[in-house]
mmCIF file of C-alpha atoms and ligand atoms in Angstrom:
data_model
loop_
_atom_site.group_PDB
_atom_site.id
_atom_site.type_symbol
_atom_site.label_atom_id
_atom_site.label_comp_id
_atom_site.label_asym_id
_atom_site.label_seq_id
_atom_site.Cartn_x
_atom_site.Cartn_y
_atom_site.Cartn_z
ATOM 1 C CA UNK A 267 -35.856 -9.093 -13.588
ATOM 2 C CA UNK A 268 -35.240 -7.459 -16.953
ATOM 3 C CA UNK A 269 -33.021 -4.407 -16.706
ATOM 4 C CA UNK A 270 -32.696 -3.481 -20.376
ATOM 5 C CA UNK A 271 -36.296 -2.543 -20.969
ATOM 6 C CA UNK A 272 -37.019 1.031 -20.009
ATOM 7 C CA UNK A 273 -40.119 0.956 -17.837
ATOM 8 C CA UNK A 274 -42.196 3.997 -17.005
ATOM 9 C CA UNK A 275 -42.963 4.797 -13.373
ATOM 10 C CA UNK A 276 -46.576 3.695 -13.750
ATOM 11 C CA UNK A 277 -45.774 0.458 -15.610
ATOM 12 C CA UNK A 278 -47.091 -2.487 -13.651
ATOM 13 C CA UNK A 279 -44.681 -4.501 -11.548
ATOM 14 C CA UNK A 280 -44.385 -8.150 -12.463
ATOM 15 C CA UNK A 281 -45.849 -10.710 -10.101
ATOM 16 C CA UNK A 282 -43.739 -11.233 -7.016
ATOM 17 C CA UNK A 283 -41.998 -7.866 -7.297
ATOM 18 C CA UNK A 284 -42.605 -5.241 -4.691
ATOM 19 C CA UNK A 285 -40.655 -2.251 -5.897
ATOM 20 C CA UNK A 286 -38.756 -0.730 -8.800
ATOM 21 C CA UNK A 287 -35.207 0.635 -8.761
ATOM 22 C CA UNK A 288 -33.920 2.984 -11.458
ATOM 23 C CA UNK A 289 -30.209 2.376 -11.655
ATOM 24 C CA UNK A 290 -27.173 2.436 -13.928
ATOM 25 C CA UNK A 291 -24.997 -0.670 -14.103
ATOM 26 C CA UNK A 292 -21.728 0.929 -13.041
ATOM 27 C CA UNK A 293 -23.137 3.442 -10.537
ATOM 28 C CA UNK A 294 -21.688 3.016 -7.028
ATOM 29 C CA UNK A 295 -24.495 5.100 -5.495
ATOM 30 C CA UNK A 296 -27.160 2.879 -7.019
ATOM 31 C CA UNK A 297 -25.101 -0.085 -5.840
ATOM 32 C CA UNK A 298 -25.724 1.043 -2.257
ATOM 33 C CA UNK A 299 -29.443 0.470 -2.814
ATOM 34 C CA UNK A 300 -28.852 -2.776 -4.728
ATOM 35 C CA UNK A 301 -26.713 -4.091 -1.860
ATOM 36 C CA UNK A 302 -29.416 -3.361 0.705
ATOM 37 C CA UNK A 303 -32.085 -5.003 -1.460
ATOM 38 C CA UNK A 304 -29.876 -8.048 -2.084
ATOM 39 C CA UNK A 305 -28.933 -8.374 1.596
ATOM 40 C CA UNK A 306 -32.623 -8.327 2.553
ATOM 41 C CA UNK A 307 -33.564 -10.694 -0.272
ATOM 42 C CA UNK A 308 -36.190 -8.331 -1.663
ATOM 43 C CA UNK A 309 -37.635 -8.857 -5.128
ATOM 44 C CA UNK A 310 -37.545 -5.775 -7.299
ATOM 45 C CA UNK A 311 -37.744 -4.546 -10.803
ATOM 46 C CA UNK A 312 -34.342 -3.213 -11.927
ATOM 47 C CA UNK A 313 -34.398 -0.609 -14.678
ATOM 48 C CA UNK A 314 -31.150 0.834 -16.010
ATOM 49 C CA UNK A 315 -31.242 4.413 -17.261
ATOM 50 C CA UNK A 316 -28.969 5.646 -20.048
ATOM 51 C CA UNK A 317 -27.873 8.831 -18.295
ATOM 52 C CA UNK A 318 -26.953 10.390 -21.652
ATOM 53 C CA UNK A 319 -30.561 10.025 -22.763
ATOM 54 C CA UNK A 320 -32.760 10.596 -19.764
ATOM 55 C CA UNK A 321 -36.462 10.541 -20.443
ATOM 56 C CA UNK A 322 -38.305 13.694 -19.365
ATOM 57 C CA UNK A 323 -40.372 11.775 -16.817
ATOM 58 C CA UNK A 324 -37.172 10.821 -15.005
ATOM 59 C CA UNK A 325 -36.810 14.444 -13.849
ATOM 60 C CA UNK A 326 -40.320 14.253 -12.400
ATOM 61 C CA UNK A 327 -39.103 11.400 -10.220
ATOM 62 C CA UNK A 328 -35.798 13.014 -9.272
ATOM 63 C CA UNK A 329 -35.234 16.672 -10.165
ATOM 64 C CA UNK A 330 -31.453 16.069 -9.965
ATOM 65 C CA UNK A 331 -31.752 13.567 -12.821
ATOM 66 C CA UNK A 332 -29.618 11.058 -10.910
ATOM 67 C CA UNK A 333 -29.832 7.384 -10.037
ATOM 68 C CA UNK A 334 -30.723 5.665 -7.759
ATOM 69 C CA UNK A 335 -34.459 6.276 -7.683
ATOM 70 C CA UNK A 336 -36.694 3.855 -5.838
ATOM 71 C CA UNK A 337 -40.446 3.491 -6.364
ATOM 72 C CA UNK A 338 -42.423 1.801 -3.612
ATOM 73 C CA UNK A 339 -46.036 1.896 -2.426
ATOM 74 C CA UNK A 340 -46.877 4.768 -4.773
ATOM 75 C CA UNK A 341 -43.981 6.871 -3.457
ATOM 76 C CA UNK A 342 -40.584 7.797 -4.834
ATOM 77 C CA UNK A 343 -37.273 8.006 -2.960
ATOM 78 C CA UNK A 344 -33.896 9.212 -4.235
ATOM 79 C CA UNK A 345 -30.389 10.053 -2.954
ATOM 80 C CA UNK A 346 -28.497 6.845 -2.219
ATOM 81 C CA UNK A 347 -28.135 7.179 1.562
ATOM 82 C CA UNK A 348 -31.757 8.196 2.010
ATOM 83 C CA UNK A 349 -32.830 5.368 -0.297
ATOM 84 C CA UNK A 350 -30.752 2.796 1.590
ATOM 85 C CA UNK A 351 -32.101 4.038 4.909
ATOM 86 C CA UNK A 352 -35.632 3.825 3.522
ATOM 87 C CA UNK A 353 -35.031 0.187 2.514
ATOM 88 C CA UNK A 354 -33.715 -0.545 6.014
ATOM 89 C CA UNK A 355 -36.819 0.960 7.604
ATOM 90 C CA UNK A 356 -39.458 -0.263 5.147
ATOM 91 C CA UNK A 357 -38.099 -3.843 5.208
ATOM 92 C CA UNK A 358 -36.825 -4.166 8.774
ATOM 93 C CA UNK A 359 -35.743 -7.825 8.613
ATOM 94 C CA UNK A 360 -32.905 -8.676 8.634
ATOM 95 C CA UNK A 361 -31.657 -5.598 10.427
ATOM 96 C CA UNK A 362 -28.489 -3.873 9.255
ATOM 97 C CA UNK A 363 -28.538 -0.854 11.553
ATOM 98 C CA UNK A 364 -27.944 -1.056 15.287
ATOM 99 C CA UNK A 365 -30.799 -0.317 17.713
ATOM 100 C CA UNK A 366 -28.417 1.584 19.962
ATOM 101 C CA UNK A 367 -28.532 5.303 19.021
ATOM 102 C CA UNK A 368 -24.911 5.814 19.997
ATOM 103 C CA UNK A 369 -23.706 2.909 17.866
ATOM 104 C CA UNK A 370 -25.882 4.122 14.995
ATOM 105 C CA UNK A 371 -24.439 7.631 15.297
ATOM 106 C CA UNK A 372 -20.922 6.219 15.200
ATOM 107 C CA UNK A 373 -21.740 4.124 12.151
ATOM 108 C CA UNK A 374 -23.072 7.246 10.419
ATOM 109 C CA UNK A 375 -19.805 9.010 11.156
ATOM 110 C CA UNK A 376 -17.933 6.297 9.209
ATOM 111 C CA UNK A 377 -19.980 6.412 6.021
ATOM 112 C CA UNK A 378 -20.470 10.156 6.293
ATOM 113 C CA UNK A 379 -16.708 10.610 6.302
ATOM 114 C CA UNK A 380 -16.334 8.402 3.269
ATOM 115 C CA UNK A 381 -19.190 10.149 1.449
ATOM 116 C CA UNK A 382 -18.089 13.701 2.206
ATOM 117 C CA UNK A 383 -14.299 13.336 2.032
ATOM 118 C CA UNK A 384 -13.313 9.958 0.598
ATOM 119 C CA UNK A 385 -15.537 9.866 -2.479
ATOM 120 C CA UNK A 386 -14.596 13.348 -3.772
ATOM 121 C CA UNK A 387 -10.893 12.475 -3.294
ATOM 122 C CA UNK A 388 -11.456 9.140 -5.073
ATOM 123 C CA UNK A 389 -13.012 10.814 -8.119
ATOM 124 C CA UNK A 390 -10.490 13.666 -8.229
ATOM 125 C CA UNK A 391 -7.672 11.155 -8.552
ATOM 126 C CA UNK A 392 -9.581 8.981 -11.006
ATOM 127 C CA UNK A 393 -10.345 11.989 -13.200
ATOM 128 C CA UNK A 394 -6.672 13.011 -13.301
ATOM 129 C CA UNK A 395 -6.063 9.496 -14.595
ATOM 130 C CA UNK A 396 -2.414 9.077 -13.558
ATOM 131 C CA UNK A 397 -0.464 8.897 -10.248
ATOM 132 C CA UNK A 398 -0.849 12.597 -9.425
ATOM 133 C CA UNK A 399 1.037 13.178 -6.100
ATOM 134 C CA UNK A 400 -1.334 15.817 -4.717
ATOM 135 C CA UNK A 401 -4.541 13.862 -5.365
ATOM 136 C CA UNK A 402 -2.885 10.625 -4.241
ATOM 137 C CA UNK A 403 -1.947 12.256 -0.922
ATOM 138 C CA UNK A 404 -5.496 13.527 -0.468
ATOM 139 C CA UNK A 405 -7.005 10.101 -1.037
ATOM 140 C CA UNK A 406 -4.362 8.435 1.143
ATOM 141 C CA UNK A 407 -5.428 10.651 4.011
ATOM 142 C CA UNK A 408 -9.080 9.608 3.779
ATOM 143 C CA UNK A 409 -8.425 5.930 3.121
ATOM 144 C CA UNK A 410 -6.087 6.134 6.137
ATOM 145 C CA UNK A 411 -8.904 7.555 8.264
ATOM 146 C CA UNK A 412 -11.185 4.675 7.200
ATOM 147 C CA UNK A 413 -8.414 2.257 8.207
ATOM 148 C CA UNK A 414 -8.044 3.957 11.581
ATOM 149 C CA UNK A 415 -11.802 3.785 12.230
ATOM 150 C CA UNK A 416 -11.603 0.006 11.858
ATOM 151 C CA UNK A 417 -8.453 -0.182 13.948
ATOM 152 C CA UNK A 418 -10.135 1.698 16.801
ATOM 153 C CA UNK A 419 -13.313 -0.356 16.491
ATOM 154 C CA UNK A 420 -11.322 -3.578 16.547
ATOM 155 C CA UNK A 421 -14.149 -5.502 14.878
ATOM 156 C CA UNK A 422 -14.206 -7.211 11.471
ATOM 157 C CA UNK A 423 -16.765 -4.779 10.036
ATOM 158 C CA UNK A 424 -17.779 -1.133 10.429
ATOM 159 C CA UNK A 425 -21.051 -2.533 11.802
ATOM 160 C CA UNK A 426 -19.269 -4.752 14.346
ATOM 161 C CA UNK A 427 -19.019 -8.518 14.203
ATOM 162 C CA UNK A 428 -21.308 -8.726 11.202
ATOM 163 C CA UNK A 429 -21.632 -6.851 7.966
ATOM 164 C CA UNK A 430 -24.166 -4.023 8.209
ATOM 165 C CA UNK A 431 -25.437 -0.723 6.933
ATOM 166 C CA UNK A 432 -22.170 1.278 7.103
ATOM 167 C CA UNK A 433 -20.275 -1.504 5.331
ATOM 168 C CA UNK A 434 -22.697 -1.553 2.417
ATOM 169 C CA UNK A 435 -22.628 2.255 2.162
ATOM 170 C CA UNK A 436 -18.837 2.328 1.911
ATOM 171 C CA UNK A 437 -18.206 -0.829 -0.098
ATOM 172 C CA UNK A 438 -18.959 0.189 -3.742
ATOM 173 C CA UNK A 439 -15.857 2.417 -3.984
ATOM 174 C CA UNK A 440 -13.640 -0.293 -2.541
ATOM 175 C CA UNK A 441 -14.949 -2.759 -5.108
ATOM 176 C CA UNK A 442 -13.595 -0.215 -7.614
ATOM 177 C CA UNK A 443 -10.140 -0.111 -5.949
ATOM 178 C CA UNK A 444 -8.538 -2.414 -8.576
ATOM 179 C CA UNK A 445 -9.740 -0.081 -11.353
ATOM 180 C CA UNK A 446 -8.355 2.906 -9.488
ATOM 181 C CA UNK A 447 -5.057 1.048 -9.077
ATOM 182 C CA UNK A 448 -5.007 0.191 -12.760
ATOM 183 C CA UNK A 449 -5.481 3.816 -13.786
ATOM 184 C CA UNK A 450 -3.651 5.759 -11.030
ATOM 185 C CA UNK A 451 -1.458 3.163 -9.244
ATOM 186 C CA UNK A 452 -3.288 3.939 -5.986
ATOM 187 C CA UNK A 453 -2.837 0.790 -3.940
ATOM 188 C CA UNK A 454 -4.738 -0.228 -0.832
ATOM 189 C CA UNK A 455 -1.938 -2.461 0.392
ATOM 190 C CA UNK A 456 -2.135 -4.631 3.536
ATOM 191 C CA UNK A 457 1.113 -3.018 4.740
ATOM 192 C CA UNK A 458 -0.250 0.512 4.603
ATOM 193 C CA UNK A 459 -3.927 -0.149 5.383
ATOM 194 C CA UNK A 460 -4.002 -3.484 7.278
ATOM 195 C CA UNK A 461 -7.489 -3.116 8.783
ATOM 196 C CA UNK A 462 -9.146 -1.886 5.620
ATOM 197 C CA UNK A 463 -7.404 -4.545 3.498
ATOM 198 C CA UNK A 464 -8.673 -7.272 5.820
ATOM 199 C CA UNK A 465 -12.174 -5.715 5.644
ATOM 200 C CA UNK A 466 -12.043 -5.728 1.824
ATOM 201 C CA UNK A 467 -11.140 -9.435 1.861
ATOM 202 C CA UNK A 468 -14.024 -10.159 4.234
ATOM 203 C CA UNK A 469 -16.477 -8.117 2.195
ATOM 204 C CA UNK A 470 -15.647 -10.154 -0.917
ATOM 205 C CA UNK A 471 -17.159 -13.178 0.857
ATOM 206 C CA UNK A 472 -20.491 -11.485 1.567
ATOM 207 C CA UNK A 473 -23.344 -12.965 -0.516
ATOM 208 C CA UNK A 474 -24.957 -9.552 -1.225
ATOM 209 C CA UNK A 475 -21.593 -8.138 -2.341
ATOM 210 C CA UNK A 476 -21.112 -11.071 -4.694
ATOM 211 C CA UNK A 477 -24.647 -10.763 -6.018
ATOM 212 C CA UNK A 478 -24.226 -7.030 -6.780
ATOM 213 C CA UNK A 479 -20.677 -7.287 -8.108
ATOM 214 C CA UNK A 480 -20.010 -5.478 -11.366
ATOM 215 C CA UNK A 481 -18.126 -7.254 -14.131
ATOM 216 C CA UNK A 482 -14.524 -5.961 -13.657
ATOM 217 C CA UNK A 483 -13.965 -5.547 -17.414
ATOM 218 C CA UNK A 484 -17.156 -3.525 -17.708
ATOM 219 C CA UNK A 485 -15.952 -1.340 -14.889
ATOM 220 C CA UNK A 486 -12.541 -0.777 -16.538
ATOM 221 C CA UNK A 487 -14.237 0.131 -19.839
ATOM 222 C CA UNK A 488 -16.631 2.474 -18.043
ATOM 223 C CA UNK A 489 -13.930 4.368 -16.180
ATOM 224 C CA UNK A 490 -11.805 4.770 -19.305
ATOM 225 C CA UNK A 491 -14.804 6.572 -20.829
ATOM 226 C CA UNK A 492 -15.551 8.393 -17.604
ATOM 227 C CA UNK A 493 -12.192 10.138 -17.834
ATOM 228 C CA UNK A 494 -13.082 11.511 -21.252
ATOM 229 C CA UNK A 495 -16.116 13.210 -19.714
ATOM 230 C CA UNK A 496 -18.407 11.179 -21.949
ATOM 231 C CA UNK A 497 -19.131 7.835 -20.329
ATOM 232 C CA UNK A 498 -21.206 5.296 -22.199
ATOM 233 C CA UNK A 499 -23.935 4.293 -19.776
ATOM 234 C CA UNK A 500 -25.212 1.536 -22.041
ATOM 235 C CA UNK A 501 -22.040 -0.551 -21.599
ATOM 236 C CA UNK A 502 -23.046 -4.069 -20.683
ATOM 237 C CA UNK A 503 -26.604 -3.652 -21.946
ATOM 238 C CA UNK A 504 -28.165 -6.556 -23.812
ATOM 239 C CA UNK A 505 -27.512 -4.718 -27.073
ATOM 240 C CA UNK A 506 -23.721 -4.386 -27.534
ATOM 241 C CA UNK A 507 -22.561 -0.828 -26.915
ATOM 242 C CA UNK A 508 -20.707 0.850 -29.819
ATOM 243 C CA UNK A 509 -17.420 0.989 -27.903
ATOM 244 C CA UNK A 510 -15.128 0.863 -30.925
ATOM 245 C CA UNK A 511 -17.013 3.557 -32.763
ATOM 246 C CA UNK A 512 -16.887 5.844 -29.721
ATOM 247 C CA UNK A 513 -13.174 5.263 -29.255
ATOM 248 C CA UNK A 514 -12.547 6.266 -32.871
ATOM 249 C CA UNK A 515 -14.502 9.469 -32.393
ATOM 250 C CA UNK A 516 -13.092 10.720 -29.097
ATOM 251 C CA UNK A 517 -12.535 14.218 -30.528
ATOM 252 C CA UNK A 518 -16.165 14.550 -31.406
ATOM 253 C CA UNK A 519 -17.425 13.788 -27.924
ATOM 254 C CA UNK A 520 -20.100 16.040 -26.574
ATOM 255 C CA UNK A 521 -19.268 18.405 -23.777
ATOM 256 C CA UNK A 522 -20.395 16.668 -20.524
ATOM 257 C CA UNK A 523 -22.354 19.786 -19.551
ATOM 258 C CA UNK A 524 -24.679 19.104 -22.453
ATOM 259 C CA UNK A 525 -25.609 15.760 -20.914
ATOM 260 C CA UNK A 526 -29.215 16.498 -20.271
ATOM 261 C CA UNK A 527 -32.763 15.752 -21.188
ATOM 262 C CA UNK A 528 -33.644 13.643 -24.143
ATOM 263 C CA UNK A 529 -34.773 15.844 -27.021
HETATM 264 N N1 GSH B 829 -25.822 12.255 -4.270
HETATM 265 C C1 GSH B 829 -26.350 11.264 -5.178
HETATM 266 C C2 GSH B 829 -25.344 10.998 -6.275
HETATM 267 C C3 GSH B 829 -25.857 10.024 -7.319
HETATM 268 C C4 GSH B 829 -25.067 10.111 -8.630
HETATM 269 O O1 GSH B 829 -24.151 10.927 -8.782
HETATM 270 N N2 GSH B 829 -25.426 9.247 -9.585
HETATM 271 C C5 GSH B 829 -24.843 9.397 -10.895
HETATM 272 C C6 GSH B 829 -24.506 8.056 -11.534
HETATM 273 S S1 GSH B 829 -23.211 7.195 -10.665
HETATM 274 C C7 GSH B 829 -25.871 10.051 -11.807
HETATM 275 O O2 GSH B 829 -27.023 9.668 -11.813
HETATM 276 N N3 GSH B 829 -25.432 11.055 -12.580
HETATM 277 C C8 GSH B 829 -26.287 11.773 -13.476
HETATM 278 C C9 GSH B 829 -25.628 12.072 -14.806
HETATM 279 O O3 GSH B 829 -24.521 11.575 -15.053
HETATM 280 O O4 GSH B 829 -26.234 12.776 -15.589
HETATM 281 C C10 GSH B 829 -26.697 9.999 -4.396
HETATM 282 O O5 GSH B 829 -26.101 9.764 -3.344
HETATM 283 O O6 GSH B 829 -27.598 9.262 -4.837
#
């Protein structure tokens, strides 16, 4: 699995690989797909896209120009939740969604809440980059709701007694909790969020979580850049990223709105 060679959509898959995922190392949305693939032990071709230099053909795959994008059986799927659901359905064993429609609906409520309310609050605070009281309160509310879901469920995971689909959909942002704490002092303490804290500790023991874990230093470096509006998406690539040079030229950073197609 070589992730530093940019492969075109019609490039042949290597023997033993069944699909290709376009990703970006630090992307939590792409991590949703990576977690599902890891949990199901599926071989795939991982290709990281430099989101500052997207090839034109990438927009043919996903008009939003975002990762993750999954290629399988001549088709193309994007949007992380849809992609993860596709993986669950296309590779049904082992199963990570419940067969019971009511349980499945409830599980969707959990990750839907996190996606619609928690994630925007997470990024608003991260972008401020210091312990802003208003944004902290907003995030506390939604992290609190996630804690109360688990409390009401009274099971170790959002999926029940075992890790499952909702857990993997929510996890990537909680893996980033230490970075958020580092930058904004937002703390998911066991005193304030006992159920969620216990879930985080359990999730850290999951083999798929460990397999998809992002180097914490890489994550810290990424989010420092992220706050400047000009993240370096090649951090951690086989070729060393020019971190020092970028840091020295912060004033000259391109406006993030110009992040677009490769010329
Ligand atoms: N709603 C999308 C969001 C995906 C997303 O925002 N991905 C980011 C990377 S973490 C991206 O590709 N951004 C494009 C860019 O920065 O130009 C999903 O769930 O897949």
